C-alpha positions as a Python dict, from the first residue, in 0.01 Angstrom:
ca = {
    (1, 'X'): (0, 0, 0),
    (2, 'X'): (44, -212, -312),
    (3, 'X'): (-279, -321, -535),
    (4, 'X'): (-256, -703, -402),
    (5, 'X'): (-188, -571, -24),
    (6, 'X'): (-547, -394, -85),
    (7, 'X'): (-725, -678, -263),
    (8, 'X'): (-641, -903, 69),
    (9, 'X'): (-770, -666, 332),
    (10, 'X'): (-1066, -650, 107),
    (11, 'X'): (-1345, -918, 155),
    (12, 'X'): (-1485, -1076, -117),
    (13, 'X'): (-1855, -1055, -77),
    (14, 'X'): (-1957, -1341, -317),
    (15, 'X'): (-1689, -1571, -124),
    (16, 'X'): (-1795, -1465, 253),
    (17, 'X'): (-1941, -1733, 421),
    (18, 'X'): (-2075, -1667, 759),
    (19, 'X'): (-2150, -1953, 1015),
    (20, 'X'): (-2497, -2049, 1035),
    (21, 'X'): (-2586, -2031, 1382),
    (22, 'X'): (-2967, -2118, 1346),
    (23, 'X'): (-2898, -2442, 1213),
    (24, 'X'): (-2649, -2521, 1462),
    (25, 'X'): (-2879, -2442, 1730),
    (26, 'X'): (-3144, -2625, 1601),
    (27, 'X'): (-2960, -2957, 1562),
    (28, 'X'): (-2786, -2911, 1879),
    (29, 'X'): (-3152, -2894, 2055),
    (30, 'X'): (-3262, -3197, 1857),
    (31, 'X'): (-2949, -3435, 1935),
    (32, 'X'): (-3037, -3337, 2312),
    (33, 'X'): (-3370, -3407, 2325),
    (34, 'X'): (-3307, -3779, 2151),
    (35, 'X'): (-3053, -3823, 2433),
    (36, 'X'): (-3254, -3746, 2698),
    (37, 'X'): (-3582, -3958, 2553),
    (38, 'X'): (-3337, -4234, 2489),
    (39, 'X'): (-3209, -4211, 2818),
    (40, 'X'): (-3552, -4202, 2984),
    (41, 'X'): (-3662, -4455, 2778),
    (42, 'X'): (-3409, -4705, 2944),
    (43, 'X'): (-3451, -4596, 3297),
    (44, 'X'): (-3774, -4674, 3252),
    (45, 'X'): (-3713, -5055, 3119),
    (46, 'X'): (-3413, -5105, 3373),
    (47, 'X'): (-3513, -5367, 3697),
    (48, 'X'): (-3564, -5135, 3958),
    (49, 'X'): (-3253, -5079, 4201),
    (50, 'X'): (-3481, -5135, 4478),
    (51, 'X'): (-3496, -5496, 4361),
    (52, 'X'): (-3115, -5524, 4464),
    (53, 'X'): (-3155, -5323, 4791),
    (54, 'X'): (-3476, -5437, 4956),
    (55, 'X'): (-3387, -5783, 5197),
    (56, 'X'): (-3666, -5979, 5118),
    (57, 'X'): (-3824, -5867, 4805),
    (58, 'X'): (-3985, -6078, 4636),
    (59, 'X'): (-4081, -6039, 4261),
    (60, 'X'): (-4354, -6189, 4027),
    (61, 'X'): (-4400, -6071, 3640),
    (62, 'X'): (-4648, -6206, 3395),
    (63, 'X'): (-4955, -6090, 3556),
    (64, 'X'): (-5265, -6056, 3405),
    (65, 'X'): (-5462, -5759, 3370),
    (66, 'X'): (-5825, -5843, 3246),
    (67, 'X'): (-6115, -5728, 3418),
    (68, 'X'): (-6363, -5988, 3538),
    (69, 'X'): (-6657, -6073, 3781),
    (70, 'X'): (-6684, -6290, 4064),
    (71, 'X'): (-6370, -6407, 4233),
    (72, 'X'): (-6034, -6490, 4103),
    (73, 'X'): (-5798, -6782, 4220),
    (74, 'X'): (-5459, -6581, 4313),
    (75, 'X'): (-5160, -6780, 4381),
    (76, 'X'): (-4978, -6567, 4628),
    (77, 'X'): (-5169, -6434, 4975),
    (78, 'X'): (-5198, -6171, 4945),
    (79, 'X'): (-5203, -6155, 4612),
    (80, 'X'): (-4925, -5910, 4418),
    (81, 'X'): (-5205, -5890, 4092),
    (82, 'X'): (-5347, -6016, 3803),
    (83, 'X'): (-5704, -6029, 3637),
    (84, 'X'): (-5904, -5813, 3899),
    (85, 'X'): (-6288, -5620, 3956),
    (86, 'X'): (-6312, -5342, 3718),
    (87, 'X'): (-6400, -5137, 4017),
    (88, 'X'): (-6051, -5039, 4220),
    (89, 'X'): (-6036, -5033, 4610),
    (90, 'X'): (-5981, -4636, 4697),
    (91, 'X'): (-5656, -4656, 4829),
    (92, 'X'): (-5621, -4217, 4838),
    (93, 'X'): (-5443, -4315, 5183),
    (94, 'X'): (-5733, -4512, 5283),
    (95, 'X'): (-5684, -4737, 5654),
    (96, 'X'): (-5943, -5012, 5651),
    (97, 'X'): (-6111, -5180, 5971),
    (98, 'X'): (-6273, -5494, 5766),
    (99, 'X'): (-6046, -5745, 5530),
    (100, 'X'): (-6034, -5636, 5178),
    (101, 'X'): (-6196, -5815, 4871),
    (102, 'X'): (-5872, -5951, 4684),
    (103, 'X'): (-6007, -5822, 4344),
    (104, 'X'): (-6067, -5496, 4405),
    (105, 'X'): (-5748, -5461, 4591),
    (106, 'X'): (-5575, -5577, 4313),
    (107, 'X'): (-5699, -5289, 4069),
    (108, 'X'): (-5577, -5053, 4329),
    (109, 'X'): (-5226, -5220, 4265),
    (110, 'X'): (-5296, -5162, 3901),
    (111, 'X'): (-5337, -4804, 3948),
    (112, 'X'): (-4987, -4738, 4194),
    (113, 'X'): (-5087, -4861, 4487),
    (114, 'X'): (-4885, -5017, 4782),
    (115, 'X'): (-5139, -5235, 5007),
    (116, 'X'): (-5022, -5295, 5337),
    (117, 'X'): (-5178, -5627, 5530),
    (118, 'X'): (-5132, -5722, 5878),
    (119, 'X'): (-5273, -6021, 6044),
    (120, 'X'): (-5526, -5943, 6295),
    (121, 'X'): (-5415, -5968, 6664),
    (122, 'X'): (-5069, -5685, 6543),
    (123, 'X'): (-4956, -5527, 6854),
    (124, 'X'): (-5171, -5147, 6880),
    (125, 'X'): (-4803, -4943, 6859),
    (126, 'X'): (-4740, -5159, 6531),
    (127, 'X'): (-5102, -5120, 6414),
    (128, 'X'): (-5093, -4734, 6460),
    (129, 'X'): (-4752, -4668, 6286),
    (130, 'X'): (-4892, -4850, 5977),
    (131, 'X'): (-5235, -4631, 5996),
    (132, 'X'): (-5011, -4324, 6050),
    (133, 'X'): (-4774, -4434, 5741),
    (134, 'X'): (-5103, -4533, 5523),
    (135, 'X'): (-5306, -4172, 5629),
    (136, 'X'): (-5003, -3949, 5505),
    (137, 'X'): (-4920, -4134, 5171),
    (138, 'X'): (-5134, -4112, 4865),
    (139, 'X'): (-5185, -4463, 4688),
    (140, 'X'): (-5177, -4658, 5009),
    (141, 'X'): (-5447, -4862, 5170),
    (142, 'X'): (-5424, -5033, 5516),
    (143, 'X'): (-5669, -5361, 5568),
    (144, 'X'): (-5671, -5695, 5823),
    (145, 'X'): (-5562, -5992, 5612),
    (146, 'X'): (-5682, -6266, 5800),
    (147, 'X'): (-5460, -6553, 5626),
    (148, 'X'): (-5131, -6392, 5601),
    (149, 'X'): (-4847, -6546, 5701),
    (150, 'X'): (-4659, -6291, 5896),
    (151, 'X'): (-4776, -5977, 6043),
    (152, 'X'): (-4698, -5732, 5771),
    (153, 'X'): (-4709, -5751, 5419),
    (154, 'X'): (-4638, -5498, 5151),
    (155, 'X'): (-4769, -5555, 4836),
    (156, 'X'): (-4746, -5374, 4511),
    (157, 'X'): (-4808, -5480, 4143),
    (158, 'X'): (-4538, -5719, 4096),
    (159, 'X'): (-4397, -5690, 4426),
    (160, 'X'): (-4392, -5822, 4786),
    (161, 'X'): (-4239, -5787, 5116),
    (162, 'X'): (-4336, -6003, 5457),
    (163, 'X'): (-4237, -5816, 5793),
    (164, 'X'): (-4233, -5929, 6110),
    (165, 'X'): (-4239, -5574, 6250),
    (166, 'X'): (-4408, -5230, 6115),
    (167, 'X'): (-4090, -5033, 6272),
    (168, 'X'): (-3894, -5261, 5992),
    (169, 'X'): (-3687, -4992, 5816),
    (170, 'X'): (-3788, -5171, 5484),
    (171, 'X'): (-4156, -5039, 5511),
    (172, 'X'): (-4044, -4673, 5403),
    (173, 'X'): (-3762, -4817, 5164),
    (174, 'X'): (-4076, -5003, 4972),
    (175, 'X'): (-4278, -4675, 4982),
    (176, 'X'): (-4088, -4525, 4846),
    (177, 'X'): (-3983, -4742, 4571),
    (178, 'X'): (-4322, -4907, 4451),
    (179, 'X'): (-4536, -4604, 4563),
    (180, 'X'): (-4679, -4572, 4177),
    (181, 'X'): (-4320, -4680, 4093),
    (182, 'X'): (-4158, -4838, 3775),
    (183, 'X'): (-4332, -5188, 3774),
    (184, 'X'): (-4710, -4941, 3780),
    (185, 'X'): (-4916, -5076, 3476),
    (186, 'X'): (-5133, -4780, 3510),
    (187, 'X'): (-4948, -4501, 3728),
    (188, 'X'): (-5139, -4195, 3809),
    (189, 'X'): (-5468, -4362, 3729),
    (190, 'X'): (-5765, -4291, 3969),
    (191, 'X'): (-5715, -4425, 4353),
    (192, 'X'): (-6059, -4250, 4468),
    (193, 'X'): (-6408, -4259, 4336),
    (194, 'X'): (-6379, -4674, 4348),
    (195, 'X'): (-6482, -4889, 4624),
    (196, 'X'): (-6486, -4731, 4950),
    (197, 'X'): (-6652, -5008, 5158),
    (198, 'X'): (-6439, -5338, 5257),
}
């Protein structure tokens, strides 16, 4: 084998480079997890898809969300929030014989909730699927609404449905969109230890 045959085969240790795997790695892990926050991050400011698919939603932004005494002058019935008691309704699946003070009902929005109304005289069936719906489903509250105008509403920060049945297929479509959904100021935050009385 000839001298420069030999000198080729050989490897140069001062001119070896060898790949650098750790670095690699570590920017490869990095450029994911930007993705994936950026991606979450515009999920999270998207309209909700349930706005397109739910017949009859309507939708109300711009609410306030001070704290304040006494009673507050909503302009939807029932209202879909804005300033409210600093003391939430429980709504930990909570079915409620009595109408509801608006402002405390409105915290419980605040916090994830989806109130469901019904004017009083609902048929029993109707009444009993909504206090069946209500008793299985954390952040939920069921109450009389004595000046509604149809015999079931769903309301959730933001967010509003009329029914004129509780078998409406709608009813678990909005539970399962607004149920401390996307449009939550405060999701996760408490639904017990509140007001537990109508």
């Amino acid at each position: 084998m000839s001298k420069s045959a030999r000198n080729k085969t050989a490897k140069n240790v001062l001119t070896q480079r060898e790949v650098p795997w750790g670095g690699i790695a570590f920017f490869t892990v990095i450029g994911l997890v930007a993705v994936i926050a950026i991606g979450y991050a515009y999920l999270q400011t998207r309209p909700s898809s349930a706005d397109d698919s739910i017949k009859g939603l309507v939708t109300k932004d711009g609410l306030g969300r001070g704290h304040v005494a006494g009673t507050v002058e909503y302009d939807t019935d029932p209202p879909m929030g804005g300033d409210h008691n600093p003391v939430w309704q429980n709504c930990d699946g909570h079915v409620y014989d009595a109408p509801l003070q608006n402002e405390h009902a409105v915290h419980a929005l605040e916090h994830g909730a989806v109130w469901i109304t019904y004017r009083p005289g609902l048929a029993a069936d109707q009444l009993a699927s909504l206090k069946s719906k209500v008793s299985g489903t954390d952040y939920t509250l069921l109450s009389p609404y004595p000046s509604e105008d149809s015999p079931v509403t769903l309301t959730a920060w933001g967010k509003q449905l009329k029914l004129q049945n509780a078998s409406d297929p709608r009813v678990d479509e909005f539970l399962r969109a607004f149920v401390k959904g996307p449009q939550t100021p405060e999701p996760g935050a408490a639904c017990s230890g509140g007001k537990d009385t109508p």
